[in-house]
XYZ file of C-alpha atoms in Angstrom:
571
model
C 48.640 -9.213 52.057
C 49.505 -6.251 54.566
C 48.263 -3.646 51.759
C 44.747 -6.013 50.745
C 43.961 -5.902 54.486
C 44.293 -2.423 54.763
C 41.989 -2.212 52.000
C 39.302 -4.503 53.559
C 39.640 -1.966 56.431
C 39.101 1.125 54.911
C 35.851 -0.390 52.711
C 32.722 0.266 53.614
C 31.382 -2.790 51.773
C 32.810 -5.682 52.954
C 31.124 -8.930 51.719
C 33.744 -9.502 49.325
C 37.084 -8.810 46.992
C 34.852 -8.007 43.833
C 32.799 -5.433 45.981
C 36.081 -3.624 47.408
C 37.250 -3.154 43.658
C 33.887 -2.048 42.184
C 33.489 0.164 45.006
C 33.580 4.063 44.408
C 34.587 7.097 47.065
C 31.528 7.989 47.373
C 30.977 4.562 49.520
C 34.259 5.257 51.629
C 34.211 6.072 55.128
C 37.055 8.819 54.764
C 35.052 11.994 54.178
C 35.091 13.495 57.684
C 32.573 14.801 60.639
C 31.592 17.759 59.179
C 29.811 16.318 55.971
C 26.047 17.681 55.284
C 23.909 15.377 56.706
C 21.652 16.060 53.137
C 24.755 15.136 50.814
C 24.309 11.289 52.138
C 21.632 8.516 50.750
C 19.710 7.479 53.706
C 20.593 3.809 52.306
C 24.274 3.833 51.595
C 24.933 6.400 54.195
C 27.639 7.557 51.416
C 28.107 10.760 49.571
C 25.723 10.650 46.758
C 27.436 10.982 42.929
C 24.023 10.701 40.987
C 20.990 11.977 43.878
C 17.611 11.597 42.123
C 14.257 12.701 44.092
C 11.249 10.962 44.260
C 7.570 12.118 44.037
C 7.527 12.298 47.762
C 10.004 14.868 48.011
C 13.003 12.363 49.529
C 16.614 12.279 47.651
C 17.911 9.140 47.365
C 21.581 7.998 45.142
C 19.890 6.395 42.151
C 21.644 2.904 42.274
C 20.547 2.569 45.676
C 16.504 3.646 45.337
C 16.561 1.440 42.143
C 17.109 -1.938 43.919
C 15.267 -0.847 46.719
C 11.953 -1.198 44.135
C 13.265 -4.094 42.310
C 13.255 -5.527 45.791
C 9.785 -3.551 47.067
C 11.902 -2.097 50.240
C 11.126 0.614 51.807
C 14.954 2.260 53.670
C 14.379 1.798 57.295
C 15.296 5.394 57.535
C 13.144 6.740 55.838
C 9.658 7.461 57.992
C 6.699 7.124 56.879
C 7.787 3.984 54.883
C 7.473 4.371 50.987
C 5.931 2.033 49.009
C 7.941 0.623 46.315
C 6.923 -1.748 43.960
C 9.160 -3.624 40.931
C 5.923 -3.604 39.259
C 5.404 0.372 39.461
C 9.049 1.959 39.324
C 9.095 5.251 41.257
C 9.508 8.315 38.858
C 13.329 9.682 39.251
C 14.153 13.215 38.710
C 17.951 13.852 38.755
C 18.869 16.765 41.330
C 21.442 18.706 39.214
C 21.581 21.342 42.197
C 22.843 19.115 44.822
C 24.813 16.950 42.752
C 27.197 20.366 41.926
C 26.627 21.254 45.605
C 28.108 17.629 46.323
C 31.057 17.985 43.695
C 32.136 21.544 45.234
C 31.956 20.409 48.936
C 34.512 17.683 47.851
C 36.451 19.979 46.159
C 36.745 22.525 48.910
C 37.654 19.709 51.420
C 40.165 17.820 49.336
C 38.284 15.238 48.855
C 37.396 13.224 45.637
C 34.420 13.849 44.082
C 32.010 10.618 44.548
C 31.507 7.996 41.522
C 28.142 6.415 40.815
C 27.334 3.026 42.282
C 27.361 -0.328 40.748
C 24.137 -1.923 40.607
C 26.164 -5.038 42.470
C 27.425 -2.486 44.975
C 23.703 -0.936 45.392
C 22.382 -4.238 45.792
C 24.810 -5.543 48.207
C 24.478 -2.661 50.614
C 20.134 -2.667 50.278
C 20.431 -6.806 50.968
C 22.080 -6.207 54.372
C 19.244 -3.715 55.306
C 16.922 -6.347 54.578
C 14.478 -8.037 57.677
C 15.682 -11.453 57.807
C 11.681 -12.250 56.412
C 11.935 -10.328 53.415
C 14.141 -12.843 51.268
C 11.695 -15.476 51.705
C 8.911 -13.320 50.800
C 10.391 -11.693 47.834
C 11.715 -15.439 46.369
C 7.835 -16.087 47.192
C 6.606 -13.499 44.924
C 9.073 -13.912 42.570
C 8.493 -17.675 41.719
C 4.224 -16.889 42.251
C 5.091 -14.196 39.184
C 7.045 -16.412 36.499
C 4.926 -19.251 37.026
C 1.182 -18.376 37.471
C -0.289 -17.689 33.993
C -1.287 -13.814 33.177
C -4.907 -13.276 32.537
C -6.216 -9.614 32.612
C -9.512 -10.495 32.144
C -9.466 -13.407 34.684
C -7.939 -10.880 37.192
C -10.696 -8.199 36.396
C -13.619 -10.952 36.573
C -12.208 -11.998 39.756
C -11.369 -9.336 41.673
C -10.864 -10.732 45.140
C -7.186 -11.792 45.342
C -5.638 -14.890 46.761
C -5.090 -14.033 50.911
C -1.530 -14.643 50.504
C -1.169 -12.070 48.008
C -2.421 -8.114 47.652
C -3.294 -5.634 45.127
C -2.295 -5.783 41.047
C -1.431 -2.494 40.207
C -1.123 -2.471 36.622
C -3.000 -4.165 33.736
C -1.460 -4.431 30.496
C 0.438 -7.853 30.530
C 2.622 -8.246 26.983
C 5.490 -6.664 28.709
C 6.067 -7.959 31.985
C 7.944 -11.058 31.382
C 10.690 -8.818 29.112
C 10.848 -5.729 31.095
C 11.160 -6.755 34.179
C 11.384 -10.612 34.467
C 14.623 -10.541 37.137
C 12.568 -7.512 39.458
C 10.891 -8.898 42.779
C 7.899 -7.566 44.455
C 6.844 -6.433 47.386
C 4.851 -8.947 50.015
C 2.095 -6.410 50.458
C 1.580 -6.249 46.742
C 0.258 -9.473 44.375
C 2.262 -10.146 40.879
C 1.153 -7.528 38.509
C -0.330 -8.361 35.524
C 2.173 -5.934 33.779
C 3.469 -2.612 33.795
C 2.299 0.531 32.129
C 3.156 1.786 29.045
C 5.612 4.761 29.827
C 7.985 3.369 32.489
C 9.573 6.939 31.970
C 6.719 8.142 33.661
C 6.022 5.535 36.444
C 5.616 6.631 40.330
C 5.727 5.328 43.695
C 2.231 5.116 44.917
C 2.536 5.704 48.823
C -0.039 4.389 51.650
C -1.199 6.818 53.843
C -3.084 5.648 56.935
C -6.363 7.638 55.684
C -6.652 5.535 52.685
C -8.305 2.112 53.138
C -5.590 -0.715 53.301
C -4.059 -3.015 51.175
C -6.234 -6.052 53.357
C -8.837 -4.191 53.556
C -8.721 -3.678 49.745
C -8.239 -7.597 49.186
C -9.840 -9.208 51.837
C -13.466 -10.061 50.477
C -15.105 -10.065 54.034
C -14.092 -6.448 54.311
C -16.689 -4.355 51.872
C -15.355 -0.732 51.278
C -17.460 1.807 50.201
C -17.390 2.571 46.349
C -15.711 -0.736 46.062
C -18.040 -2.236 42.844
C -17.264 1.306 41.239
C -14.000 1.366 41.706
C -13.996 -1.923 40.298
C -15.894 -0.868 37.397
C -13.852 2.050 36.125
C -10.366 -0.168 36.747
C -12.100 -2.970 34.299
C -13.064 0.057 31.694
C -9.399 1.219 31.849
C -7.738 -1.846 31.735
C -9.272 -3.688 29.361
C -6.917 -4.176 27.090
C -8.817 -7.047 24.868
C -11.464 -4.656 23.496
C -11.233 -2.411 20.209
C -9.229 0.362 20.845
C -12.184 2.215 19.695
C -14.523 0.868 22.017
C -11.753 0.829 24.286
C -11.755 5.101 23.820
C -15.107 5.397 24.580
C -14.568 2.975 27.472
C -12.283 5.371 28.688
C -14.296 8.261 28.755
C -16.985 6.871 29.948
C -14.971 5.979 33.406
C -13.615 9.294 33.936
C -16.774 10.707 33.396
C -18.349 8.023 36.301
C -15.504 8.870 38.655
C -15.851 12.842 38.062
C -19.218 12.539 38.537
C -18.927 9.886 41.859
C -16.497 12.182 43.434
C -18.606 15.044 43.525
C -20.938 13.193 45.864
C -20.050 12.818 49.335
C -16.930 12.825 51.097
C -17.307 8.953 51.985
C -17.137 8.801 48.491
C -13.907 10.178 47.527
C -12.131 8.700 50.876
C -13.388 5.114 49.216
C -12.610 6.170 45.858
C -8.896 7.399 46.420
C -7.138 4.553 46.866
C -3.173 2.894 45.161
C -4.975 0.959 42.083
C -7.415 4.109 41.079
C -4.173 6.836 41.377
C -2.254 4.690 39.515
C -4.821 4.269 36.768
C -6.100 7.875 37.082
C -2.157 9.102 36.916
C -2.061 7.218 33.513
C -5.062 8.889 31.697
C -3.509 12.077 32.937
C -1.112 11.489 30.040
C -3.974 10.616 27.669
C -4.103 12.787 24.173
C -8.073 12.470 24.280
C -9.068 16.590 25.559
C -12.059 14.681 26.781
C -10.590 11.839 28.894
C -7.700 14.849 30.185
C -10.402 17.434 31.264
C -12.341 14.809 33.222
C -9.226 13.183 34.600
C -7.861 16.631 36.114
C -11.449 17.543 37.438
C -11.849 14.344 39.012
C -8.348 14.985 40.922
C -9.646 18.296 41.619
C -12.354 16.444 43.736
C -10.233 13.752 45.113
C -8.206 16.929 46.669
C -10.738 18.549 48.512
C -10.515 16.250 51.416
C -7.829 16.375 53.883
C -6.686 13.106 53.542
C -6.077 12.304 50.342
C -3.951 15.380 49.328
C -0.734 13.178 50.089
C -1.453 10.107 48.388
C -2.279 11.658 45.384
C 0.973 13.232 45.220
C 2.592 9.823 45.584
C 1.087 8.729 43.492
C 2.840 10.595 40.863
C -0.005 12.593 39.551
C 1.949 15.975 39.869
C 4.080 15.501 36.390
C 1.113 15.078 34.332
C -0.585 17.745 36.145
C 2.281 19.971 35.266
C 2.014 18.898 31.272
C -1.501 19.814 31.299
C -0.871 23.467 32.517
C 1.934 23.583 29.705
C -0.029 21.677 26.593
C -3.493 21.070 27.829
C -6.772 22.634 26.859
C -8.298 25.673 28.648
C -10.772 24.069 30.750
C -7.925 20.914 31.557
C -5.342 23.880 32.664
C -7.793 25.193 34.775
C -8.580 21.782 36.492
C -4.580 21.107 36.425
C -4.155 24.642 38.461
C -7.168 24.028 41.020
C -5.569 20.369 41.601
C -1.825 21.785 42.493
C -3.774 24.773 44.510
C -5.269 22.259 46.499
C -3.004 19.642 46.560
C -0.236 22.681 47.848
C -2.416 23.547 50.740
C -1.014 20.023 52.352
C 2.712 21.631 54.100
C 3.798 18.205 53.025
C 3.335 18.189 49.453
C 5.312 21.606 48.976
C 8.359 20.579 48.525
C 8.014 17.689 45.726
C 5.499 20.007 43.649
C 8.175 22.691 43.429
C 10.660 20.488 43.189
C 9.092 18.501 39.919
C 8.864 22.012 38.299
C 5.357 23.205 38.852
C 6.509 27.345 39.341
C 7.105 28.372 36.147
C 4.278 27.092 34.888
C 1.904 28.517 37.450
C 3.513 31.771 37.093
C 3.270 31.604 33.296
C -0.861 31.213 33.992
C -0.939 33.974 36.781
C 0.610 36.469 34.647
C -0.653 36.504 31.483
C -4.813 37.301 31.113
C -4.414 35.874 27.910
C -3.745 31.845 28.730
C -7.085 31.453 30.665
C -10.107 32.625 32.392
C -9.523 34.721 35.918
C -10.397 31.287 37.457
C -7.305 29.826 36.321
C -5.192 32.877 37.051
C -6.742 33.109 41.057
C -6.127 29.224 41.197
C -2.420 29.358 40.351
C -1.907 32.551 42.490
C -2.940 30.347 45.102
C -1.135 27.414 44.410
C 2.093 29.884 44.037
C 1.322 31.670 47.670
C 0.702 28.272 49.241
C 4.097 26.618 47.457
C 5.785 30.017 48.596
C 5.360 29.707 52.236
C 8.141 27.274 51.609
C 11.939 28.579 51.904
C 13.374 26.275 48.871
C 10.136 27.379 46.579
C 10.509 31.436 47.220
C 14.134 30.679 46.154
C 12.721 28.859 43.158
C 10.465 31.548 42.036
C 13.447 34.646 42.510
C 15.137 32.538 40.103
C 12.660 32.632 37.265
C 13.969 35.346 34.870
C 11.606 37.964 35.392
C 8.923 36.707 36.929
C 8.967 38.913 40.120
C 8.732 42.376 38.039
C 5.832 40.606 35.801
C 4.564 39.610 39.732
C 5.280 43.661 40.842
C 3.572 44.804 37.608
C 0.269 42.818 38.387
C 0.356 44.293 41.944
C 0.849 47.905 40.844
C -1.720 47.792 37.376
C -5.081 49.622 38.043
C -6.089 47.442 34.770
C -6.066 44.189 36.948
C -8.765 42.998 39.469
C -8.375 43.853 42.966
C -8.572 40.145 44.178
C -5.606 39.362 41.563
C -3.852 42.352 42.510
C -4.041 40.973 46.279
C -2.958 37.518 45.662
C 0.414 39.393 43.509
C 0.728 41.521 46.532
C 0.625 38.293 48.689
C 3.619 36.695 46.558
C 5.853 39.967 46.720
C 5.232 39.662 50.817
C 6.282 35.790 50.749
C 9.605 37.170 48.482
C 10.574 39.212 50.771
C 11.146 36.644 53.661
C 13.715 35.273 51.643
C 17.397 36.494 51.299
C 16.908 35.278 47.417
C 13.492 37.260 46.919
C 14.770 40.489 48.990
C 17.832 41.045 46.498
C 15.538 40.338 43.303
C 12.991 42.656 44.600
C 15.492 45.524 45.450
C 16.774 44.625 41.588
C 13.334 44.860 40.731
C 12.682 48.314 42.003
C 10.084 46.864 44.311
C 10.766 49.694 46.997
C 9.625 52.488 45.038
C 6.759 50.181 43.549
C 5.554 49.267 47.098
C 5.481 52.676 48.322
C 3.365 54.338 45.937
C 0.998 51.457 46.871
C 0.618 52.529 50.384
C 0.295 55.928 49.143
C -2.913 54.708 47.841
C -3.652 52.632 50.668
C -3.751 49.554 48.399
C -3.207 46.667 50.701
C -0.841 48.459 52.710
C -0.719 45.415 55.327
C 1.327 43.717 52.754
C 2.924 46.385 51.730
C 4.077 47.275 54.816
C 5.063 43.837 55.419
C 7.102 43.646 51.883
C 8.938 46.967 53.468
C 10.009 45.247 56.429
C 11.021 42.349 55.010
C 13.468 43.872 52.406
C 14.821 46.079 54.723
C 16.955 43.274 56.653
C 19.264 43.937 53.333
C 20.614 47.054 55.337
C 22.584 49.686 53.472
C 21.457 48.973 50.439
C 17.477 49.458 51.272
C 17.992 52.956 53.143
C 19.293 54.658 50.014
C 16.556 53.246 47.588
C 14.062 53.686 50.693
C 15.145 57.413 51.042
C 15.125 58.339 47.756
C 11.227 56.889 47.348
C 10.097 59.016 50.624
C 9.344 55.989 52.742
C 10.095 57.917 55.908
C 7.413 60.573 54.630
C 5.045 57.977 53.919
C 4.877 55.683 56.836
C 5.141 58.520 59.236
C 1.545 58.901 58.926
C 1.261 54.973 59.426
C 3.444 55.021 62.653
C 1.229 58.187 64.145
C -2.272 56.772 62.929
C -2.011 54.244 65.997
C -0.916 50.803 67.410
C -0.668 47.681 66.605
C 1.462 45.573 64.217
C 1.336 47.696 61.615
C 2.314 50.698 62.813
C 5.401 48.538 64.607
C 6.670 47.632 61.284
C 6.653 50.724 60.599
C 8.557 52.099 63.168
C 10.684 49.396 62.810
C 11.130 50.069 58.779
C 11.803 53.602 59.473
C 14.264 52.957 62.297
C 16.395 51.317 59.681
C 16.325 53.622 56.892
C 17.440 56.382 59.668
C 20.402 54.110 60.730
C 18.840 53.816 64.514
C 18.324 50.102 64.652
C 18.679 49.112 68.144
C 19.929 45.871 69.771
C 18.655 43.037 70.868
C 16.968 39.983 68.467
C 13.369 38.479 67.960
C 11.091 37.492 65.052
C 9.323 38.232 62.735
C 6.368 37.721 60.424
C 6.433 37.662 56.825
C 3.399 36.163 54.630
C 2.544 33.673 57.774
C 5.386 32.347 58.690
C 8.371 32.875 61.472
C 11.755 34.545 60.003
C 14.695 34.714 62.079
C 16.242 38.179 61.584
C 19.750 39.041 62.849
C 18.710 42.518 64.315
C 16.218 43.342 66.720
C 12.257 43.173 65.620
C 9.080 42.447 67.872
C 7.791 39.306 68.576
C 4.283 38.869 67.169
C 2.171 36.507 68.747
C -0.258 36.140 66.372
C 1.738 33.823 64.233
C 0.031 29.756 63.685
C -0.954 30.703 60.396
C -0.678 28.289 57.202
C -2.811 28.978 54.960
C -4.315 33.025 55.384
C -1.714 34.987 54.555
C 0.236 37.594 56.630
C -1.324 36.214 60.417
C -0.015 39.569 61.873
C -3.310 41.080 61.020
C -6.015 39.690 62.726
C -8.717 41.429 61.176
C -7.440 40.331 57.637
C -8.097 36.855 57.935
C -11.433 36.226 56.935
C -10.989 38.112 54.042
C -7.485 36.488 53.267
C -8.756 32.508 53.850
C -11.502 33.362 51.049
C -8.579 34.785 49.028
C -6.312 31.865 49.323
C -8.067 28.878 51.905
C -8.419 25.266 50.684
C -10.605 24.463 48.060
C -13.761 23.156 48.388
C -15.291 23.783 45.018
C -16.367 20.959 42.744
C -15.786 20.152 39.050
């Protein structure tokens, strides 16, 4: 008895016997104080053995986020709340990185390595988290799902939901009952009618407060604008009773309508963007049909533009099939797909999940070869890559990719490219080189020599100076490459031309390569954004910029926003 206590003692789930035995060290207490805060699940609080990330850039243990949509619960910790729905499982993406990061903490600290979750341990842990309202609901929506009969073209005719229920998400209805019979949904969502074809593909479709809500959506006293449209392209998707031939040109003929509608006015696509049309729209993003694809991306091109829908769309886990079209789509759909992540990457928010779900290499494949589209595409995915580059984690991302930053240099230094190309290559070298990562590829890289015989022909020598100073935080290694390419000779006429921030990154770049760096610490500015260096720099106070480029230049940034500024354009 004395050994089961100390057992019960030491478990973190306690609810019963068959819990403490299923129960892995990656739910135990015993790993100590100094554990990264990032290596826990914001659910289990527990080292995490299988993380997976979600659309919306959060890391959850997989066991864990599972039951939280089988149950429609969004972790308390987790702010702003996600919406998860049984009948739209979020999209999982397994993050190998941390997972080894996980395994080799544990290992360094004598610690076992963490075992995956039981779905009874998962569950366990996400029904004490519960409100103590939630049970009822979800038994509510539960019973209200087995037993009401499924109708998709009752539910399309009638269109205005019960007030005790919300939105149906999904239309096709042969699979429900055997897919997902034993999931739950959420209170704020109404039984769906089914669930799409590829579950593989399914993602969380997330509220944000600039999107018309789910009442507002369900309640008939409360008309929204673009409502009977809306309404109109949902029945042309869904309809899954028609000819699949007719049901083709049904198809078309909707994404055409919402291209067109969201082209119109903003009111328009504010009313337009909302959880059932992402869903549907994220699922003809998968279509085969070159004509249904090309009008789908466009159409998300247009949703973009404004402000507040750049998040939702996200979300809603449009960013995948974004990412196929770039790889397998037509030209004019890549084009679309690289316009959508440009502006969709202008949002700080939606940086992180659109490098993490592997939109770089891609983009970088478009930017640097002429030959895979027109220079539209190639300026659109330079600005989706300086944009997604302002991040830390995404520079670190792009270093990685096996010679992408000499294929970058090459475009920066060709007389054969465009200038506004050349810039936007210039622009990514300049966001490398604010990152430990991108300094050490770009020495590698031969980048010093490179960048110096562009200020010798005062090619955007603002960047270039930049690019300098960020690379030469490496130290020892930097002054004998910088000395052998003559950068003292060359910014010495940079440093006596006058004042200003240029000619103080100068100094400062020279001070290094001569080995008289004094003391003292400050900041810096590298391609917009503040870089703690461990030496002493100026402070620039010129330095709120997100979105034109190196902000240490004032007279630069009109030219820069029209370089790489949000997109406004229409398709």
């Amino acid at each position: 008895m004395r050994s089961g206590r100390s057992r019960w003692k030491f478990s973190f789930h306690r609810s019963s016997p068959s819990t403490t035995t299923t129960s892995s060290p990656s739910s135990s207490t015993s790993f100590n104080s100094d554990t990264p805060p990032e290596f826990l699940c914001p659910v289990s609080g527990s080292l995490m053995a299988d993380p997976v990330i979600l659309p919306s850039g959060h890391t959850f243990e997989r066991a864990c986020i599972e039951v939280c949509s089988e149950l429609s619960f969004s972790p308390p910790s987790v702010s702003p709340p996600l919406e998860l729905s049984s009948s739209s499982p979020p999209l999982l993406i397994s993050n190998a990185a941390l997972k080894t990061a996980i395994a080799n903490w544990c290992d360094r600290s004598c610690l076992p390595r963490p075992t995956p979750l039981s779905s009874t341990s998962a569950r366990e842990i996400v029904m004490k988290l519960l409100p103590p309202d939630h049970d009822a609901k979800v038994k509510g929506s539960v019973d209200c799902k087995l037993n009401k009969p499924l109708s998709v073209r009752t539910r399309k005719q009638n269109s205005v939901v019960s007030s005790n229920s919300s939105l149906s998400l999904s239309s096709n209805s042969n699979s429900q009952l055997s897919s997902h019979s034993s999931s739950t949904s959420s209170s704020s969502f109404s039984p769906s009618c089914g669930t799409p074809k590829e579950n593989s593909t399914n993602s969380e479709i997330s509220k944000a407060s600039s999107v018309p809500s789910t009442n507002q959506l369900s309640n008939p006293s409360t008309p929204c604008p673009g409502d009977s449209l809306e309404e109109e392209i949902l029945q042309k998707l869904t309809d899954s009773e028609s000819d699949p031939i007719d049901q083709d040109t049904a198809t078309v003929e909707a994404m055409i309508s919402l291209r067109q509608a969201t082209r119109e006015s903003r009111d328009r696509r504010l009313a337009l963007c909302t959880f059932r049309l992402l869903a549907s729209l994220r699922q003809t993003l998968l279509s085969r049909d070159t004509v249904v694809l090309t009008n789908a991306a466009a159409a998300v091109v247009n949703l973009s533009i404004e402000p507040e829908n750049k998040v939702p769309i996200v979300r809603s886990g449009a960013i995948p099939p974004l990412i196929d079209i770039l790889k397998y789509g037509s030209s004019e759909a890549r084009e679309h797909a690289a316009g959508a992540l440009f502006s969709l990457a202008v949002e700080e928010e939606n940086r992180a999940p659109i490098g993490v779900l592997g939109a770089i290499p891609p983009l970088i494949q478009l930017f640097c070869h002429r030959s895979d589209g027109s220079d539209r595409v190639r300026h659109d995915a330079g600005r989706a890559l300086f944009h997604l580059t302002l991040m830390e984690t995404n520079r670190s991302k792009l270093a990685r990719i096996s010679g992408a930053v000499r294929r970058v240099l090459s475009i920066a230094t060709s007389p054969d490219e465009t200038g506004s190309i050349r810039k936007l290559a210039m622009m990514l070298v300049c966001n490398l080189a604010g990152s430990t990562e991108g300094r050490a590829v770009l020495l590698d890289s031969d980048a010093v020599s490179a960048v110096v015989e562009l200020i010798k022909n005062e090619f955007e020598e603002e960047y270039s100076i930049a690019t300098l100073y960020g690379m030469s935080k490496v130290g020892l290694r930097f002054r004998g490459l910088a000395k052998a390419a003559g950068v003292e000779e060359v910014l010495a006429r940079v440093v006596e031309a006058g004042e200003g921030v240029r000619a103080d990154m100068a100094r400062k770049v020279v001070q290094t390569v001569q080995g008289d760096v004094g003391g003292g610490t400050g900041k810096g500015l590298v391609s917009g954004e503040w870089f703690e260096w461990d030496d002493d720099l100026l402070e620039i106070s010129d330095a709120s910029v997100v979105s034109m480029g190196v902000g240490a230049f004032p007279q630069q940034h009109k030219e820069v926003r029209s370089v790489v500024g949000s997109s406004s354009t229409k398709f």
